[in-house]
Each structure stands twice: as structure tokens, then as C-alpha cells.
Amino acid sequence: MADKKARLTVDGLDDVIELPVYSGTEGPDVIDVRPLTGQGLFTYDPGFVSTAACESKITYIDGGKGVLLHGGYPIEQLAENSDYLEVCYLLLNGELPTPEQKEEFVSTVKRHTMIHEQMNHFFNGFRRDAHPMAIMVAVVGALSAFYHDSLDIDNAHHREVCAYRLIAKMPTLAAMCYKYSIGMPFQYPRNDLNYAENFLHMMFGNPCEEYKPNPVLAKAMDKIFLLHADHEQNASTSTVRLAGSSGANPFACIASGIAALWGPAHGGANEAVLTMLEEIGDEANIPDFIERAKDPEDSFRLMGFGHRVYRNFDPRAKVMKQTCDEVLAELGIENDPMLKIAKRLEQIALEDEYFVKRKLYPNVDFYSGIILKAIGIPTNMFTVIFALSRTIGWISHWSEFHSSPNKIGRPRQLYTGPSQRDYKK
């Protein structure tokens, strides 16, 4: 039931249109504009920035206050007390698991980490220098050709099995992309390692010797996964929901999310940070680039500062900064030239009146980019890791969509082309 009504008067219409208004648990009220179609009217909202396209119980963001909640839990508390797989369970089920539920969940994920051996041959069809995101779009979509025993989207158990498979297999596929690019053999997953440790093992291990994950780096990797797990109705999540509305299988839908994430305006932010640092090149050049960033006539922008959603601060950034400091201290590379540029930019952004006044604080992408570089992950793999992390958010929203009555997405348009005209020979 609607909590209240909005009354709309439109020039040319005699009647006042009443529209239902709904209130969520958090956030602004929403006006149900569906009755407008009966009056021959649509709403116009390019980018859907003022449109609630769905109802969801998974994640809530208040950008003005710097709040990010998963199932009602603040991201800072989850980052401090939880881990990635526990947050995966929370996003899928709406509640944190009991110790017994978590043990069973983790065990099930570990048993699904291997991929069908035939999929190894897929990689041979790509050039060695292919962008790993291009490979990820292809191989994730191809999973439906191997795991077609559970593709009934109306079956809750099938949806659950697909979710487990995707969470478990994404690190394996991501690491395979990297290994293929450098001509090294793929590493099979190890069930004796936790999620982050296993990913690092598959990335950096080799058959010649045992790989022992550094606990500080594994913890940092888990934090990166956790902090990127879900971010409400962003472009890639909305893409997954829209693709899912057609009844497409979940692997195809997640592949569509990967494709959307690949865009530099979405998933390439931490990669852009490293590109910017390379462009600056030396600490001595920082003042010139700072002045360029302040010049509205200059196209240069400091990447990794401020956020489109968070108008105050990115609540994930504080956690990531602490993790960044721990990683740099553990590896003893504080004097790396590029990292020194990054730390100096961070100091300026936190102290310079221009940046402080505009709340252009370092965001999660700034720190995660530095961490990934320090660990030794190449820049073109950054967005792949983002996709790995975000898969749980995508599949949770996809599953939520199919758990209740739904209809295929069909946005409207404001047509400004020619009116009807006759074809003349």
C-alpha cells in the first residue's frame, strides 16, 4: 500500500493525476509513475539518475552522508569484523550466517572452485596479449555450455547452485587470464587455502615449488574483494538485472555485467589511477599537475579523488587506506617512485584547501590501485579483480529479481526524429 499520494497537474489535462508515494526503510520516498502511461505520458530521466527501477533489500547507499550498508550492516563494521565469503552469504541470504552456516557455505564454495577441463582449451583461441576482460566476458558466458544442469531460473535451488558456482569459479578464471597472458601453466585451486589465499596461489604459484601466501597480502586481497562486493544499482548491476529480465541464463547475465564494468567510466577507475601516476612520472612534477587539476580549462583530472555517489567521503576509503599502509610496510617498498607520488598526492588532497573544500578525498579506487600494484598484479588485471569481487553483488541482485514477480525491462524514449512520412521513388 502507498504511504501517501502525489498530485500532478499537467497543462492540457483537465484532471489532476494522483500518483502513489512509497517509503523505503532508508532513503527518499519514491513516486510510482506507472499510472502516467494511462494518460499517454512517460517520465524523462536520462541515465536513470532519478528513477528507482526496482525494489531491493540487498544494499543501501546514502552518498551525501557517506553511508554504505549491506543488509543493514555498515561497510566499515563488515570490513573490520567479517570477511569476503561471509559478506557473500549476507548478500545472498539477507542475514549473516551462524558459525555452522558459514562453515558449510565456505566448504561448498571450495568444492566448486575447479572448472571443466575442456574450458582450458578456450584460452588457446585468444591471443596472448588479449585484454583479460575480453577473455572474461567470453569464458564466463561459456560456463552455461558446461553447467546446463541448473539453468531453470524459476527454480530456487538452481539459482543457488549457479550462485555458488560463480562465486567459486571466478577467481580460477581470473587467475587463468593472467597465467595465459604470461605463458605460464594454469594453477589448480587448493582447498586447504582460504578464498583470498587461493586466488594469490593461482596468480603467482607455479608447479616447480610450493606457494605460501603472505598473510598480510591475503588479508589485503580479501579486503579488496569485500569492499567491492556490491554497490547498489550501478551501471553493471542494472545491466545484469535488465539482461536477467529477459529470462537469460545467469552466466550470460553475469557476462553482460562484466562487459558493462569494462567501460572506463565504471570499472576502470583504479586502473586510471595507475595511468595517472605514470603520467606524472616524478614527484617534482606534482605541483604542475595539481595546478592543472585546479584549472577548469584543463582536461587533466586527478583520478581516484572524490566519487560520483559519495558527496562527503567514500566509507570504504578509510579501510582501504589502512590496508594500503599495512601492505606497503610489509613489502618495504615505501620508496618506490610511483608509490611515493601516490602518497604525496594523498597528503595534498587531505590538506590542500581546494580539495578539502570540494571534498575531493582519496576514494577506494585510489588505494586499491596502489595495493594491487604493490602486490604485483598488472594494471590490465585490475578490472578483472573488480569483476571477481562484484560477481556476488550481481548474482544476488539477479536472484532477488527472479525470487518475486517480475517483467522484462522496457525503457521508454523521447522521440525527436522525423514524423511519419511517405517513401517516394
Coordinates of C-alpha atoms in Angstrom, one line a residue:
M1 CA 0.0 0.0 0.0
A2 CA 1.1 3.5 -0.8
D3 CA 2.1 5.6 2.2
K4 CA 0.8 8.8 0.6
K5 CA -0.2 10.4 -2.7
A6 CA 1.4 12.9 -5.0
R7 CA -0.9 15.2 -7.1
L8 CA 0.3 16.1 -10.6
T9 CA -1.2 18.8 -12.7
V10 CA -0.3 18.8 -16.4
D11 CA -1.1 21.5 -18.9
G12 CA -3.7 20.3 -21.4
L13 CA -5.2 17.7 -19.0
D14 CA -8.4 18.6 -17.1
D15 CA -7.9 16.0 -14.3
V16 CA -5.3 16.1 -11.6
I17 CA -3.3 12.9 -11.6
E18 CA -2.8 11.1 -8.3
L19 CA 0.4 9.0 -8.0
P20 CA 1.2 6.6 -5.2
V21 CA 4.2 7.5 -3.0
Y22 CA 6.1 4.8 -1.2
S23 CA 8.6 5.0 1.6
G24 CA 11.5 2.6 1.9
T25 CA 13.4 1.6 5.1
E26 CA 16.0 4.2 4.3
G27 CA 16.4 6.9 1.7
P28 CA 14.0 9.3 -0.1
D29 CA 10.4 8.5 -0.9
V30 CA 9.6 7.3 -4.4
I31 CA 6.7 8.3 -6.7
D32 CA 5.1 5.5 -8.6
V33 CA 4.8 6.9 -12.1
R34 CA 3.3 3.8 -13.7
P35 CA -0.2 5.4 -13.8
L36 CA 1.1 8.1 -16.1
T37 CA 1.1 5.7 -19.1
G38 CA -2.7 5.6 -18.9
Q39 CA -2.7 9.3 -19.5
G40 CA -0.3 9.0 -22.5
L41 CA 2.7 10.3 -20.5
F42 CA 6.2 8.9 -19.8
T43 CA 8.8 10.3 -17.5
Y44 CA 12.1 11.6 -18.9
D45 CA 15.2 10.7 -16.9
P46 CA 18.4 10.2 -19.0
G47 CA 20.8 8.0 -17.1
F48 CA 18.0 6.9 -14.7
V49 CA 19.6 9.1 -12.0
S50 CA 16.2 10.0 -10.6
T51 CA 14.4 6.7 -11.2
A52 CA 14.0 3.7 -8.8
A53 CA 14.0 0.9 -11.3
C54 CA 13.4 -1.8 -8.7
E55 CA 12.7 -2.7 -5.0
S56 CA 15.7 -4.3 -3.2
K57 CA 16.7 -5.4 0.2
I58 CA 20.4 -6.0 -0.5
T59 CA 22.4 -2.8 -0.3
Y60 CA 21.7 0.9 0.6
I61 CA 23.8 3.9 -0.2
D62 CA 23.5 7.5 1.1
G63 CA 26.1 9.3 -0.8
G64 CA 25.5 12.6 1.0
K65 CA 26.3 11.1 4.4
G66 CA 28.9 8.6 3.2
V67 CA 26.9 5.6 4.2
L68 CA 27.1 2.1 2.6
L69 CA 25.0 -0.7 4.1
H70 CA 24.8 -4.4 3.2
G71 CA 21.7 -5.9 4.8
G72 CA 21.7 -3.0 7.2
Y73 CA 25.3 -3.5 8.3
P74 CA 27.7 -0.6 7.8
I75 CA 30.6 -1.5 5.4
E76 CA 33.2 -0.3 8.0
Q77 CA 31.9 -2.8 10.5
L78 CA 31.9 -5.6 8.0
A79 CA 35.4 -4.8 6.9
E80 CA 36.6 -4.8 10.5
N81 CA 34.8 -7.9 11.7
S82 CA 33.9 -10.0 8.7
D83 CA 35.5 -11.5 5.6
Y84 CA 34.5 -11.7 1.9
L85 CA 32.7 -15.1 1.9
E86 CA 30.7 -14.1 5.0
V87 CA 29.6 -11.0 3.2
C88 CA 28.8 -13.1 0.2
Y89 CA 26.4 -15.2 2.4
L90 CA 24.9 -11.9 3.7
L91 CA 24.2 -10.5 0.3
L92 CA 22.7 -13.8 -0.9
N93 CA 20.6 -14.5 2.1
G94 CA 19.9 -11.2 3.8
E95 CA 21.4 -12.3 7.2
L96 CA 24.9 -13.1 8.5
P97 CA 25.5 -16.8 8.8
T98 CA 25.8 -18.7 12.1
P99 CA 29.2 -20.4 12.5
E100 CA 27.7 -23.7 11.2
Q101 CA 26.1 -22.0 8.2
K102 CA 29.4 -20.2 7.4
E103 CA 31.4 -23.4 7.6
E104 CA 29.0 -25.2 5.3
F105 CA 29.0 -22.2 2.9
V106 CA 32.8 -21.9 2.7
S107 CA 33.1 -25.7 2.3
T108 CA 30.6 -25.7 -0.6
V109 CA 32.4 -22.8 -2.4
K110 CA 35.7 -24.6 -2.1
R111 CA 34.2 -27.7 -3.7
H112 CA 33.2 -25.7 -6.8
T113 CA 36.5 -23.9 -7.5
M114 CA 37.7 -26.1 -10.3
I115 CA 36.3 -25.6 -13.8
H116 CA 35.6 -28.2 -16.5
E117 CA 38.9 -29.3 -18.0
Q118 CA 37.5 -28.7 -21.5
M119 CA 37.3 -25.0 -20.8
N120 CA 41.2 -24.8 -20.7
H121 CA 41.1 -25.1 -24.5
F122 CA 39.1 -22.0 -24.8
F123 CA 42.1 -19.9 -23.8
N124 CA 44.1 -21.2 -26.7
G125 CA 41.8 -19.4 -29.1
F126 CA 42.8 -16.0 -27.7
R127 CA 46.0 -14.0 -28.5
R128 CA 48.4 -13.9 -25.6
D129 CA 48.1 -10.1 -25.5
A130 CA 44.3 -10.1 -25.4
H131 CA 42.9 -7.9 -22.7
P132 CA 41.8 -10.1 -19.8
M133 CA 38.4 -8.5 -19.6
A134 CA 37.7 -9.6 -23.2
I135 CA 38.6 -13.2 -22.2
M136 CA 36.4 -13.0 -19.0
V137 CA 33.4 -11.9 -21.0
A138 CA 33.8 -14.9 -23.2
V139 CA 34.6 -17.6 -20.7
V140 CA 32.0 -16.6 -18.1
G141 CA 29.3 -16.6 -20.7
A142 CA 30.6 -20.0 -21.9
L143 CA 30.1 -21.5 -18.5
S144 CA 26.4 -22.1 -19.4
A145 CA 27.6 -24.6 -22.0
F146 CA 29.2 -26.7 -19.3
Y147 CA 26.9 -26.3 -16.4
H148 CA 23.5 -26.5 -18.0
D149 CA 22.1 -28.9 -15.3
S150 CA 20.9 -26.0 -13.2
L151 CA 19.7 -23.2 -15.5
D152 CA 16.0 -23.2 -14.6
I153 CA 15.8 -19.6 -13.4
D154 CA 12.4 -20.3 -11.8
N155 CA 13.9 -23.0 -9.5
A156 CA 15.3 -21.6 -6.3
H157 CA 17.7 -24.5 -5.9
H158 CA 19.1 -24.0 -9.4
R159 CA 19.6 -20.3 -8.7
E160 CA 21.5 -21.1 -5.5
V161 CA 23.7 -23.7 -7.3
C162 CA 24.6 -21.1 -10.0
A163 CA 25.5 -18.5 -7.3
Y164 CA 27.8 -21.0 -5.6
R165 CA 29.5 -21.9 -8.9
L166 CA 30.0 -18.3 -10.0
I167 CA 31.5 -17.2 -6.6
A168 CA 33.8 -20.2 -6.6
K169 CA 35.0 -20.2 -10.2
M170 CA 35.5 -16.5 -10.8
P171 CA 38.9 -16.5 -9.0
T172 CA 40.0 -19.5 -11.0
L173 CA 39.0 -17.9 -14.3
A174 CA 40.6 -14.6 -13.4
A175 CA 43.9 -16.2 -12.5
M176 CA 43.8 -18.2 -15.7
C177 CA 43.6 -15.0 -17.7
Y178 CA 46.8 -13.7 -16.1
K179 CA 48.7 -17.0 -16.4
Y180 CA 47.7 -17.3 -20.1
S181 CA 49.0 -13.8 -20.8
I182 CA 52.5 -14.6 -19.4
G183 CA 52.7 -18.0 -20.9
M184 CA 52.7 -19.9 -17.7
P185 CA 50.7 -23.1 -16.9
F186 CA 47.4 -22.7 -15.1
Q187 CA 47.4 -23.5 -11.4
Y188 CA 44.7 -25.7 -10.0
P189 CA 42.9 -24.3 -6.9
R190 CA 43.8 -25.6 -3.5
N191 CA 41.1 -26.4 -1.0
D192 CA 43.4 -26.0 2.0
L193 CA 43.7 -22.2 1.4
N194 CA 41.1 -19.6 2.1
Y195 CA 39.4 -17.6 -0.7
A196 CA 42.0 -14.8 -1.0
E197 CA 45.0 -17.1 -0.4
N198 CA 43.8 -19.4 -3.1
F199 CA 43.5 -16.6 -5.6
L200 CA 47.0 -15.4 -4.9
H201 CA 48.2 -19.0 -5.2
M202 CA 46.6 -19.4 -8.6
M203 CA 48.0 -16.0 -9.7
F204 CA 51.6 -16.3 -8.5
G205 CA 52.2 -20.0 -7.8
N206 CA 54.0 -22.4 -10.2
P207 CA 54.4 -26.1 -10.5
C208 CA 58.1 -26.0 -9.6
E209 CA 57.6 -25.1 -5.9
E210 CA 55.1 -24.7 -3.2
Y211 CA 53.5 -21.3 -2.9
K212 CA 53.0 -19.9 0.6
P213 CA 50.6 -16.9 0.6
N214 CA 51.8 -13.9 2.6
P215 CA 49.0 -13.4 5.3
V216 CA 49.2 -9.6 5.1
L217 CA 48.7 -9.6 1.3
A218 CA 46.0 -12.3 1.5
K219 CA 44.2 -10.1 4.1
A220 CA 44.5 -7.1 1.8
M221 CA 43.2 -9.1 -1.1
D222 CA 40.2 -10.2 1.0
K223 CA 39.5 -6.5 2.0
I224 CA 39.5 -5.5 -1.7
F225 CA 37.1 -8.3 -2.5
L226 CA 34.8 -7.3 0.4
L227 CA 34.8 -3.6 -0.3
H228 CA 33.8 -4.1 -3.9
A229 CA 31.2 -6.8 -3.3
D230 CA 28.2 -4.7 -4.1
H231 CA 27.3 -1.1 -4.7
E232 CA 23.6 -1.0 -5.2
Q233 CA 22.0 -0.2 -8.6
N234 CA 25.2 0.9 -10.5
A235 CA 25.6 0.5 -14.3
S236 CA 26.8 -3.1 -14.3
T237 CA 24.3 -4.3 -11.7
S238 CA 21.5 -2.7 -13.6
T239 CA 22.7 -4.3 -16.7
V240 CA 22.6 -7.7 -15.1
R241 CA 19.1 -7.1 -13.8
L242 CA 17.9 -5.9 -17.3
A243 CA 19.5 -8.9 -19.0
G244 CA 18.0 -11.2 -16.4
S245 CA 14.6 -9.7 -17.0
S246 CA 14.6 -11.4 -20.5
G247 CA 15.0 -14.8 -18.9
A248 CA 18.6 -15.2 -19.9
N249 CA 20.7 -17.7 -18.0
P250 CA 22.7 -16.4 -15.1
F251 CA 26.1 -17.0 -16.7
A252 CA 25.1 -14.8 -19.7
C253 CA 23.8 -12.2 -17.3
I254 CA 27.0 -12.0 -15.4
A255 CA 28.9 -11.8 -18.6
S256 CA 26.8 -8.8 -19.5
G257 CA 27.7 -7.2 -16.2
I258 CA 31.4 -7.8 -16.9
A259 CA 31.0 -6.1 -20.3
A260 CA 29.4 -3.1 -18.6
L261 CA 32.1 -3.0 -15.9
W262 CA 34.8 -3.0 -18.6
G263 CA 33.9 0.6 -19.5
P264 CA 36.4 3.2 -18.2
A265 CA 33.6 5.3 -16.7
H266 CA 32.7 2.4 -14.4
G267 CA 35.2 -0.4 -13.6
G268 CA 38.4 1.2 -14.8
A269 CA 38.9 3.8 -12.1
N270 CA 41.7 2.1 -10.2
E271 CA 43.4 1.4 -13.5
A272 CA 43.1 5.1 -14.3
V273 CA 44.9 5.9 -11.0
L274 CA 48.0 4.0 -12.1
T275 CA 47.8 5.5 -15.6
M276 CA 47.7 9.0 -13.9
L277 CA 50.7 8.2 -11.7
E278 CA 52.7 7.0 -14.7
E279 CA 51.8 10.3 -16.5
I280 CA 53.0 12.4 -13.5
G281 CA 56.2 10.4 -13.6
D282 CA 58.2 12.1 -10.8
E283 CA 57.5 13.9 -7.5
A284 CA 59.0 17.0 -8.9
N285 CA 56.1 17.2 -11.5
I286 CA 53.4 17.1 -8.9
P287 CA 52.9 20.8 -8.4
D288 CA 52.4 21.3 -12.1
F289 CA 49.7 18.6 -12.3
I290 CA 48.0 19.9 -9.2
E291 CA 47.7 23.3 -10.8
R292 CA 46.4 21.6 -14.0
A293 CA 43.8 19.8 -11.9
K294 CA 42.6 23.1 -10.4
D295 CA 42.3 24.7 -13.8
P296 CA 38.7 24.3 -15.2
E297 CA 40.0 24.9 -18.7
D298 CA 42.5 21.9 -18.5
S299 CA 41.2 18.4 -19.3
F300 CA 43.5 16.8 -16.8
R301 CA 41.8 15.3 -13.7
L302 CA 43.2 13.7 -10.6
M303 CA 41.9 10.1 -10.8
G304 CA 40.9 8.4 -7.6
F305 CA 39.8 11.5 -5.8
G306 CA 36.1 12.2 -5.0
H307 CA 33.3 9.9 -6.1
R308 CA 30.2 10.3 -8.2
V309 CA 28.0 8.8 -5.5
Y310 CA 29.7 9.9 -2.3
R311 CA 29.4 13.7 -1.9
N312 CA 31.1 13.6 1.5
F313 CA 33.6 10.7 1.7
D314 CA 33.8 7.2 0.5
P315 CA 33.3 5.0 3.6
R316 CA 35.4 2.2 2.0
A317 CA 38.4 4.5 1.6
K318 CA 39.3 4.7 5.3
V319 CA 39.5 0.9 5.5
M320 CA 41.5 0.7 2.2
K321 CA 44.0 3.4 3.4
Q322 CA 44.8 1.4 6.5
T323 CA 45.2 -1.8 4.4
C324 CA 47.4 0.1 1.9
D325 CA 49.7 1.3 4.7
E326 CA 50.0 -2.3 6.0
V327 CA 50.8 -3.7 2.6
L328 CA 53.5 -1.1 1.8
A329 CA 55.1 -1.6 5.3
E330 CA 55.0 -5.4 4.8
L331 CA 56.7 -5.3 1.4
G332 CA 59.1 -2.5 2.4
I333 CA 58.5 -0.6 -0.8
E334 CA 57.5 2.8 0.5
N335 CA 60.3 4.3 -1.6
D336 CA 59.0 3.0 -4.9
P337 CA 58.9 6.2 -7.1
M338 CA 55.3 5.7 -8.2
L339 CA 54.1 4.9 -4.7
K340 CA 55.9 8.0 -3.4
I341 CA 53.9 10.1 -5.9
A342 CA 50.7 8.5 -4.7
K343 CA 51.4 9.1 -1.1
R344 CA 52.3 12.8 -1.8
L345 CA 49.1 13.2 -3.8
E346 CA 47.2 11.7 -0.9
Q347 CA 48.7 14.2 1.5
I348 CA 47.9 17.1 -0.7
A349 CA 44.3 16.0 -1.2
L350 CA 43.8 15.8 2.6
E351 CA 45.4 19.2 3.3
D352 CA 45.0 21.5 0.3
E353 CA 42.1 23.8 0.8
Y354 CA 41.0 23.4 -2.8
F355 CA 40.5 19.7 -2.4
V356 CA 39.2 19.8 1.1
K357 CA 36.6 22.4 0.3
R358 CA 35.3 20.3 -2.6
K359 CA 35.5 17.1 -0.6
L360 CA 37.8 15.5 -3.2
Y361 CA 39.2 12.9 -0.8
P362 CA 41.0 9.8 -1.9
N363 CA 38.5 7.1 -2.7
V364 CA 38.6 3.3 -2.6
D365 CA 39.9 3.1 -6.2
F366 CA 42.9 5.3 -5.3
Y367 CA 44.1 3.0 -2.5
S368 CA 43.1 -0.3 -4.1
G369 CA 45.1 0.6 -7.2
I370 CA 48.2 1.2 -5.1
I371 CA 47.7 -2.1 -3.2
L372 CA 47.2 -4.2 -6.4
K373 CA 50.4 -2.7 -7.9
A374 CA 52.3 -3.3 -4.8
I375 CA 51.2 -7.0 -4.7
G376 CA 52.4 -7.3 -8.3
I377 CA 49.2 -7.5 -10.2
P378 CA 49.4 -5.9 -13.6
T379 CA 47.2 -2.9 -14.4
N380 CA 45.2 -4.7 -17.0
M381 CA 44.0 -7.2 -14.4
F382 CA 42.6 -4.5 -12.0
T383 CA 39.1 -4.5 -13.6
V384 CA 39.1 -8.3 -13.7
I385 CA 39.6 -8.4 -9.9
F386 CA 36.8 -5.8 -9.7
A387 CA 34.6 -8.2 -11.7
L388 CA 35.6 -11.1 -9.5
S389 CA 34.6 -9.1 -6.4
R390 CA 31.4 -7.8 -7.8
T391 CA 30.1 -11.1 -9.0
I392 CA 28.4 -11.8 -5.7
G393 CA 26.5 -8.5 -5.9
W394 CA 25.4 -9.2 -9.5
I395 CA 24.2 -12.7 -8.7
S396 CA 22.5 -11.6 -5.5
H397 CA 20.5 -8.9 -7.4
W398 CA 19.8 -11.4 -10.3
S399 CA 18.5 -13.9 -7.8
E400 CA 16.4 -11.3 -5.9
F401 CA 14.8 -10.3 -9.2
H402 CA 13.8 -13.8 -10.0
S403 CA 12.5 -14.5 -6.5
S404 CA 9.5 -12.3 -6.9
P405 CA 7.0 -11.4 -9.7
N406 CA 8.9 -9.5 -12.4
K407 CA 8.6 -8.4 -16.0
I408 CA 11.0 -7.7 -18.8
G409 CA 12.7 -4.3 -18.8
R410 CA 11.5 -2.0 -21.5
P411 CA 12.6 1.7 -21.1
R412 CA 10.7 4.4 -23.0
Q413 CA 12.2 7.2 -25.0
L414 CA 11.6 10.8 -26.0
Y415 CA 11.5 10.5 -29.8
T416 CA 12.9 13.6 -31.7
G417 CA 13.3 12.1 -35.2
P418 CA 11.2 12.8 -38.3
S419 CA 7.4 12.4 -38.1
Q420 CA 5.8 9.8 -40.3
R421 CA 6.5 10.4 -44.0
D422 CA 5.8 8.6 -47.2
Y423 CA 8.5 6.8 -49.3
K424 CA 8.9 8.4 -52.7
K425 CA 10.7 6.8 -55.6

